[in-house]
PDB file of C-alpha atoms in Angstrom:
ATOM      1  CA  ALA A   1      -7.982  15.335  -8.779  1.00 69.00           C
ATOM      2  CA  ARG A   2      -7.526  11.640  -9.229  1.00 82.00           C
ATOM      3  CA  GLY A   3      -5.130   9.751 -11.448  1.00 90.00           C
ATOM      4  CA  THR A   4      -1.664  10.502 -12.717  1.00 95.00           C
ATOM      5  CA  THR A   5      -0.241  13.034 -15.136  1.00 95.00           C
ATOM      6  CA  ALA A   6       2.684  12.282 -17.324  1.00 96.00           C
ATOM      7  CA  TYR A   7       4.694  14.739 -19.371  1.00 97.00           C
ATOM      8  CA  LEU A   8       5.479  13.288 -22.856  1.00 97.00           C
ATOM      9  CA  GLU A   9       8.951  14.750 -23.584  1.00 95.00           C
ATOM     10  CA  GLN A  10       9.213  12.893 -26.888  1.00 95.00           C
ATOM     11  CA  TYR A  11       6.159  14.694 -28.259  1.00 95.00           C
ATOM     12  CA  SER A  12       6.875  18.110 -26.637  1.00 95.00           C
ATOM     13  CA  GLY A  13       9.207  20.941 -27.606  1.00 91.00           C
ATOM     14  CA  GLU A  14       9.868  24.633 -27.279  1.00 92.00           C
ATOM     15  CA  GLN A  15       6.523  25.517 -28.879  1.00 94.00           C
ATOM     16  CA  CYS A  16       4.188  22.846 -27.618  1.00 95.00           C
ATOM     17  CA  PHE A  17       3.549  20.266 -24.904  1.00 97.00           C
ATOM     18  CA  ALA A  18       1.986  16.841 -24.608  1.00 97.00           C
ATOM     19  CA  LEU A  19       0.566  15.360 -21.376  1.00 97.00           C
ATOM     20  CA  THR A  20      -1.417  12.359 -20.528  1.00 95.00           C
ATOM     21  CA  ARG A  21      -3.876  12.231 -17.647  1.00 94.00           C
ATOM     22  CA  SER A  22      -4.955   8.669 -16.615  1.00 92.00           C
ATOM     23  CA  ASP A  23      -6.933   6.847 -13.926  1.00 89.00           C
ATOM     24  CA  GLU A  24      -8.300   3.382 -13.696  1.00 87.00           C
ATOM     25  CA  ASN A  25     -11.218   4.243 -16.001  1.00 87.00           C
ATOM     26  CA  SER A  26      -9.860   6.506 -18.754  1.00 89.00           C
ATOM     27  CA  SER A  27      -6.891   8.137 -20.358  1.00 92.00           C
ATOM     28  CA  LEU A  28      -6.675  11.592 -21.958  1.00 94.00           C
ATOM     29  CA  LEU A  29      -4.074  13.281 -24.108  1.00 96.00           C
ATOM     30  CA  MET A  30      -3.680  17.012 -23.771  1.00 97.00           C
ATOM     31  CA  LEU A  31      -1.753  18.949 -26.493  1.00 97.00           C
ATOM     32  CA  GLY A  32      -0.937  22.618 -26.169  1.00 97.00           C
ATOM     33  CA  ASN A  33       0.748  25.242 -28.316  1.00 98.00           C
ATOM     34  CA  THR A  34       2.274  27.899 -26.126  1.00 96.00           C
ATOM     35  CA  SER A  35       3.668  30.101 -28.851  1.00 96.00           C
ATOM     36  CA  ALA A  36       2.426  32.751 -31.235  1.00 96.00           C
ATOM     37  CA  GLU A  37       3.248  30.493 -34.213  1.00 95.00           C
ATOM     38  CA  THR A  38       1.485  27.379 -35.580  1.00 96.00           C
ATOM     39  CA  ALA A  39       3.070  24.134 -34.405  1.00 95.00           C
ATOM     40  CA  THR A  40       2.883  20.607 -35.814  1.00 95.00           C
ATOM     41  CA  VAL A  41       3.118  17.523 -33.537  1.00 96.00           C
ATOM     42  CA  ASP A  42       3.692  14.026 -34.928  1.00 95.00           C
ATOM     43  CA  LEU A  43       2.186  11.493 -32.620  1.00 95.00           C
ATOM     44  CA  SER A  44       3.257   8.399 -34.577  1.00 94.00           C
ATOM     45  CA  GLY A  45       3.859   5.549 -32.303  1.00 94.00           C
ATOM     46  CA  LEU A  46       1.893   6.969 -29.372  1.00 95.00           C
ATOM     47  CA  THR A  47      -0.802   4.884 -27.723  1.00 93.00           C
ATOM     48  CA  ILE A  48      -3.168   6.238 -25.088  1.00 92.00           C
ATOM     49  CA  GLY A  49      -4.795   3.445 -23.109  1.00 86.00           C
ATOM     50  CA  LYS A  50      -5.414   0.865 -25.801  1.00 88.00           C
ATOM     51  CA  THR A  51      -5.928   3.425 -28.542  1.00 92.00           C
ATOM     52  CA  ALA A  52      -3.403   4.588 -31.160  1.00 94.00           C
ATOM     53  CA  ALA A  53      -3.016   8.377 -31.285  1.00 93.00           C
ATOM     54  CA  GLU A  54      -4.561   8.604 -34.813  1.00 92.00           C
ATOM     55  CA  GLU A  55      -7.769   6.930 -33.561  1.00 94.00           C
ATOM     56  CA  LEU A  56      -8.256   9.256 -30.519  1.00 94.00           C
ATOM     57  CA  VAL A  57     -11.354  11.404 -30.599  1.00 95.00           C
ATOM     58  CA  LEU A  58     -11.563  15.160 -29.915  1.00 95.00           C
ATOM     59  CA  LEU A  59     -13.040  15.755 -26.492  1.00 96.00           C
ATOM     60  CA  GLY A  60     -12.371  19.489 -26.057  1.00 96.00           C
ATOM     61  CA  GLU A  61     -10.562  22.438 -27.672  1.00 96.00           C
ATOM     62  CA  LEU A  62      -9.554  25.938 -26.818  1.00 96.00           C
ATOM     63  CA  TYR A  63      -8.568  28.449 -29.450  1.00 96.00           C
ATOM     64  CA  THR A  64      -7.665  32.143 -29.089  1.00 93.00           C
ATOM     65  CA  GLY A  65      -8.240  33.027 -32.765  1.00 91.00           C
ATOM     66  CA  GLU A  66     -10.281  31.903 -35.748  1.00 92.00           C
ATOM     67  CA  GLU A  67      -7.863  29.081 -36.786  1.00 94.00           C
ATOM     68  CA  THR A  68      -8.593  25.536 -35.703  1.00 96.00           C
ATOM     69  CA  ALA A  69      -6.400  22.433 -35.410  1.00 97.00           C
ATOM     70  CA  GLU A  70      -5.907  20.274 -38.424  1.00 96.00           C
ATOM     71  CA  ARG A  71      -5.301  16.534 -38.284  1.00 95.00           C
ATOM     72  CA  THR A  72      -3.788  14.144 -40.784  1.00 94.00           C
ATOM     73  CA  GLY A  73      -3.405  10.648 -39.373  1.00 91.00           C
ATOM     74  CA  ALA A  74      -1.041  10.964 -36.400  1.00 93.00           C
ATOM     75  CA  GLU A  75       0.050  14.466 -37.243  1.00 96.00           C
ATOM     76  CA  ILE A  76      -1.743  17.435 -35.625  1.00 97.00           C
ATOM     77  CA  THR A  77      -1.219  21.102 -36.473  1.00 97.00           C
ATOM     78  CA  LEU A  78      -2.063  23.415 -33.624  1.00 97.00           C
ATOM     79  CA  PRO A  79      -2.811  27.108 -34.117  1.00 97.00           C
ATOM     80  CA  ALA A  80      -1.109  29.627 -31.899  1.00 97.00           C
ATOM     81  CA  TRP A  81      -2.046  29.557 -28.234  1.00 97.00           C
ATOM     82  CA  SER A  82      -4.346  26.526 -28.510  1.00 97.00           C
ATOM     83  CA  ILE A  83      -5.112  23.404 -26.525  1.00 98.00           C
ATOM     84  CA  LEU A  84      -6.680  20.083 -27.617  1.00 97.00           C
ATOM     85  CA  ILE A  85      -7.881  17.279 -25.425  1.00 97.00           C
ATOM     86  CA  LEU A  86      -8.160  13.839 -27.037  1.00 96.00           C
ATOM     87  CA  GLY A  87      -9.251  10.581 -25.637  1.00 94.00           C
ATOM     88  CA  GLU A  88     -10.683   7.105 -26.276  1.00 88.00           C
ATOM     89  CA  GLU A  89     -14.314   6.715 -27.452  1.00 78.00           C
TER      90      GLU A  89
END
């Protein structure tokens, strides 16, 4: 209920979205795939709070099938209909 939400258009598209949620104490990144197909998001250059995207830790995940997200550096591949929440340690 507190803080601000920002839509990250640069990291969003027809298949997926990227949002940040921040308050004075923390910042989170939420990635979602809203399609029936796998989607890959390249988060190169993104910093959340003081942490580069590739150093964010997984805080939560929601999958509708057996596939899970895969991460290689700043690139994240999301299975169909999935959501990831990443944040600083």
